[in-house]
Amino acid sequence: MISLPLLLGLLPSFAWLFFYLKEDPHPEPKRLILETFIAGAVSTFIVLGVQMTFNGWAIDRGIVQYGIISFFVLSAIEEIFKFGAARLVIDKHPYDFDEPVDAMIYLIVAALGFAAVENIAAASKSTELLFETTTLRFIGATLLHTLSSGLLGYYWAREIITRRKYLLYVGFALAATLHTGFNYLILNYEPVVVPTTFLMVAALFILYDFEKLKRQ
């Protein structure tokens, strides 16, 4: 029997997955979507180890644990491994990666797998506030992962189209910056409306990018 924390932990990722896949004009093979989702989920455990190693290194050198530098590096680590998870699956099936918007789709799916593991962990720790935790992660952390990875996916697509290699690095920098901005706001502003509004504004721009790639 599926436990309630597991079910509610998966719910935000599945809800956003349904939304984004419905927006894809040429749906990707379900088998690849599942592989990418699982790869993103597995990457969470690797990221945890890398982030713990960085935190230990940073503390030894006097880097503020919840400062901008620390936030940026931790965010960049997540974006790199989410990208790596999607790229690993795509490299095995290159013929299914056949239009620009696929870059955003596959990265978002990997991000939702990543977020699912985080959500399950959060739900397991907050058994008395399960529904509140699920709701907050649906409009907060889970949406953040889709937006930051979607943003990186857009620049990845632009790099493929234009063959300008630097665009992928621009995407990494912007995705990590978006991720950092949300993490900073969520820890420094008590009303969740501030970080949520930040994400809503970012979503408008990234969904616009999504529509641009769909037309190409």
Coordinates of C-alpha atoms in Angstrom, one line a residue:
M1 CA 0.0 0.0 0.0
I2 CA 1.3 3.4 -1.0
S3 CA 1.9 5.6 2.1
L4 CA 0.3 9.1 2.3
P5 CA 3.7 11.0 2.5
L6 CA 4.8 9.1 -0.7
L7 CA 1.6 9.9 -2.5
L8 CA 1.5 13.5 -1.5
G9 CA 5.2 13.9 -2.2
L10 CA 4.7 12.7 -5.8
L11 CA 1.5 14.7 -6.4
P12 CA 3.1 18.1 -7.1
S13 CA 5.6 16.6 -9.6
F14 CA 2.9 14.6 -11.4
A15 CA 0.6 17.7 -11.5
W16 CA 3.3 19.9 -13.2
L17 CA 4.3 17.0 -15.4
F18 CA 0.8 16.7 -16.7
F19 CA 0.7 20.5 -17.4
Y20 CA 3.9 20.6 -19.3
L21 CA 3.3 17.5 -21.3
K22 CA -0.1 18.8 -22.4
E23 CA 1.7 21.9 -23.7
D24 CA 4.1 19.8 -25.9
P25 CA 2.8 19.9 -29.5
H26 CA 4.5 16.7 -30.4
P27 CA 4.5 14.4 -27.3
E28 CA 7.7 12.6 -26.5
P29 CA 7.8 8.8 -26.1
K30 CA 6.4 7.8 -22.7
R31 CA 9.3 5.4 -22.1
L32 CA 11.8 8.3 -22.4
I33 CA 9.7 10.6 -20.2
L34 CA 9.8 7.8 -17.5
E35 CA 13.5 7.3 -18.0
T36 CA 14.2 11.0 -17.7
F37 CA 12.0 11.3 -14.6
I38 CA 13.8 8.4 -12.9
A39 CA 17.2 9.8 -13.9
G40 CA 16.3 13.1 -12.3
A41 CA 15.1 11.4 -9.2
V42 CA 18.3 9.4 -8.9
S43 CA 20.4 12.5 -9.4
T44 CA 19.0 13.9 -6.1
F45 CA 21.0 11.4 -4.0
I46 CA 24.2 12.3 -5.9
V47 CA 23.5 16.0 -5.5
L48 CA 23.0 15.5 -1.7
G49 CA 26.5 14.0 -1.4
V50 CA 28.1 16.7 -3.5
Q51 CA 26.3 19.5 -1.6
M52 CA 27.3 18.0 1.8
T53 CA 30.9 17.9 0.6
F54 CA 30.7 21.5 -0.5
N55 CA 29.1 22.6 2.8
G56 CA 32.0 21.0 4.8
W57 CA 34.6 22.6 2.5
A58 CA 32.8 26.0 2.7
I59 CA 32.5 26.0 6.5
D60 CA 36.2 25.3 6.9
R61 CA 37.0 28.4 4.8
G62 CA 34.6 30.7 6.6
I63 CA 32.0 30.9 3.8
V64 CA 28.7 32.0 5.2
Q65 CA 26.4 28.9 5.1
Y66 CA 23.3 30.8 4.0
G67 CA 25.0 33.6 2.1
I68 CA 24.6 34.4 -1.6
I69 CA 27.9 32.6 -2.5
S70 CA 26.8 29.4 -0.8
F71 CA 23.3 29.6 -2.2
F72 CA 24.6 30.1 -5.8
V73 CA 27.0 27.2 -5.6
L74 CA 24.4 24.8 -4.1
S75 CA 21.9 25.9 -6.8
A76 CA 24.5 25.5 -9.6
I77 CA 25.2 21.9 -8.4
E78 CA 21.5 21.1 -8.6
E79 CA 21.2 22.6 -12.1
I80 CA 24.3 20.8 -13.4
F81 CA 23.1 17.4 -12.2
K82 CA 19.5 17.8 -13.4
F83 CA 21.0 18.7 -16.8
G84 CA 23.3 15.7 -16.6
A85 CA 20.4 13.4 -15.9
A86 CA 18.4 14.6 -18.9
R87 CA 21.5 14.6 -21.1
L88 CA 22.3 11.0 -20.1
V89 CA 18.9 9.8 -21.3
I90 CA 18.9 11.9 -24.5
D91 CA 22.3 10.7 -25.5
K92 CA 21.0 7.2 -25.5
H93 CA 18.1 8.1 -27.7
P94 CA 19.2 11.0 -30.0
Y95 CA 16.6 10.4 -32.7
D96 CA 13.8 11.2 -30.2
F97 CA 15.4 14.6 -29.6
D98 CA 14.3 16.2 -32.8
E99 CA 12.9 19.7 -32.1
P100 CA 14.0 22.7 -30.1
V101 CA 11.3 22.6 -27.5
D102 CA 12.4 19.0 -26.5
A103 CA 15.4 20.6 -24.7
M104 CA 13.0 22.3 -22.3
I105 CA 10.7 19.3 -22.0
Y106 CA 13.3 16.8 -21.1
L107 CA 15.0 19.1 -18.6
I108 CA 11.7 20.0 -16.9
V109 CA 10.9 16.2 -16.6
A110 CA 14.3 15.6 -15.0
A111 CA 13.7 18.5 -12.7
L112 CA 10.3 17.0 -11.7
G113 CA 11.9 13.7 -10.9
F114 CA 14.5 15.6 -8.8
A115 CA 11.7 17.6 -7.0
A116 CA 9.7 14.4 -6.4
V117 CA 12.4 13.0 -4.1
E118 CA 12.7 16.3 -2.3
N119 CA 9.0 16.4 -1.9
I120 CA 8.7 12.9 -0.5
A121 CA 11.5 13.6 2.0
A122 CA 9.8 16.9 3.1
A123 CA 6.4 15.1 3.4
S124 CA 7.9 12.3 5.5
K125 CA 9.4 14.9 7.9
S126 CA 6.1 16.9 8.2
T127 CA 3.6 14.2 8.9
E128 CA 1.4 16.6 10.9
L129 CA 1.4 19.2 8.1
L130 CA 1.2 17.0 5.1
F131 CA -1.3 18.9 3.1
E132 CA 0.2 22.3 3.9
T133 CA 3.7 21.0 2.9
T134 CA 2.4 19.6 -0.3
T135 CA 0.6 22.8 -1.3
L136 CA 3.6 25.0 -0.5
R137 CA 6.0 22.7 -2.5
F138 CA 3.6 22.7 -5.4
I139 CA 3.7 26.5 -5.8
G140 CA 7.2 26.8 -4.4
A141 CA 10.1 24.4 -4.7
T142 CA 8.6 22.1 -7.4
L143 CA 7.6 25.1 -9.6
L144 CA 11.1 26.5 -9.0
H145 CA 12.7 23.4 -10.3
T146 CA 10.6 23.4 -13.5
L147 CA 11.4 27.1 -14.1
S148 CA 15.1 27.0 -13.5
S149 CA 15.5 23.8 -15.6
G150 CA 13.1 25.2 -18.2
L151 CA 15.2 28.3 -18.4
L152 CA 18.4 26.3 -18.9
G153 CA 16.6 24.1 -21.5
Y154 CA 15.7 27.2 -23.5
Y155 CA 19.3 28.3 -23.7
W156 CA 20.4 24.8 -24.5
A157 CA 17.9 24.8 -27.4
R158 CA 19.2 28.2 -28.5
E159 CA 22.8 26.8 -28.3
I160 CA 21.8 23.9 -30.6
I161 CA 20.0 26.1 -33.1
T162 CA 22.6 28.8 -33.3
R163 CA 25.7 26.7 -32.5
R164 CA 26.9 29.3 -30.1
K165 CA 28.4 27.2 -27.3
Y166 CA 28.5 30.1 -24.8
L167 CA 24.6 30.1 -24.7
L168 CA 24.6 26.9 -22.6
Y169 CA 26.8 28.5 -20.0
V170 CA 24.6 31.6 -20.0
G171 CA 21.7 29.2 -19.3
F172 CA 23.5 27.6 -16.4
A173 CA 24.3 31.0 -14.9
L174 CA 20.7 32.3 -15.2
A175 CA 19.2 29.1 -13.9
A176 CA 21.4 29.1 -10.9
T177 CA 20.7 32.8 -10.3
L178 CA 16.9 32.2 -10.5
H179 CA 17.3 29.3 -8.0
T180 CA 19.5 31.4 -5.7
G181 CA 17.0 34.3 -5.8
F182 CA 14.1 32.0 -4.7
N183 CA 16.1 30.3 -1.9
Y184 CA 17.3 33.7 -0.6
L185 CA 13.7 35.1 -0.6
I186 CA 12.1 32.0 1.0
L187 CA 14.6 32.2 4.0
N188 CA 14.5 35.9 4.4
Y189 CA 10.9 36.8 3.9
E190 CA 8.3 35.3 6.2
P191 CA 5.2 35.8 4.0
V192 CA 5.4 33.2 1.3
V193 CA 3.7 35.7 -1.1
V194 CA 7.1 37.4 -1.8
P195 CA 9.0 34.3 -3.1
T196 CA 5.8 33.0 -4.8
T197 CA 5.3 36.3 -6.6
F198 CA 9.0 36.1 -7.7
L199 CA 8.3 32.7 -9.2
M200 CA 5.1 33.8 -10.9
V201 CA 6.9 36.7 -12.6
A202 CA 9.7 34.3 -13.7
A203 CA 7.1 31.8 -15.0
L204 CA 5.6 34.4 -17.4
F205 CA 9.0 34.9 -19.1
I206 CA 9.9 31.2 -19.2
L207 CA 6.5 30.2 -20.5
Y208 CA 6.9 32.8 -23.2
D209 CA 10.3 31.2 -24.1
F210 CA 8.5 27.9 -24.2
E211 CA 5.9 29.2 -26.7
K212 CA 8.7 30.7 -28.9
L213 CA 10.4 27.3 -29.2
K214 CA 7.1 25.5 -29.9
R215 CA 6.8 27.7 -33.0
Q216 CA 10.2 26.8 -34.3

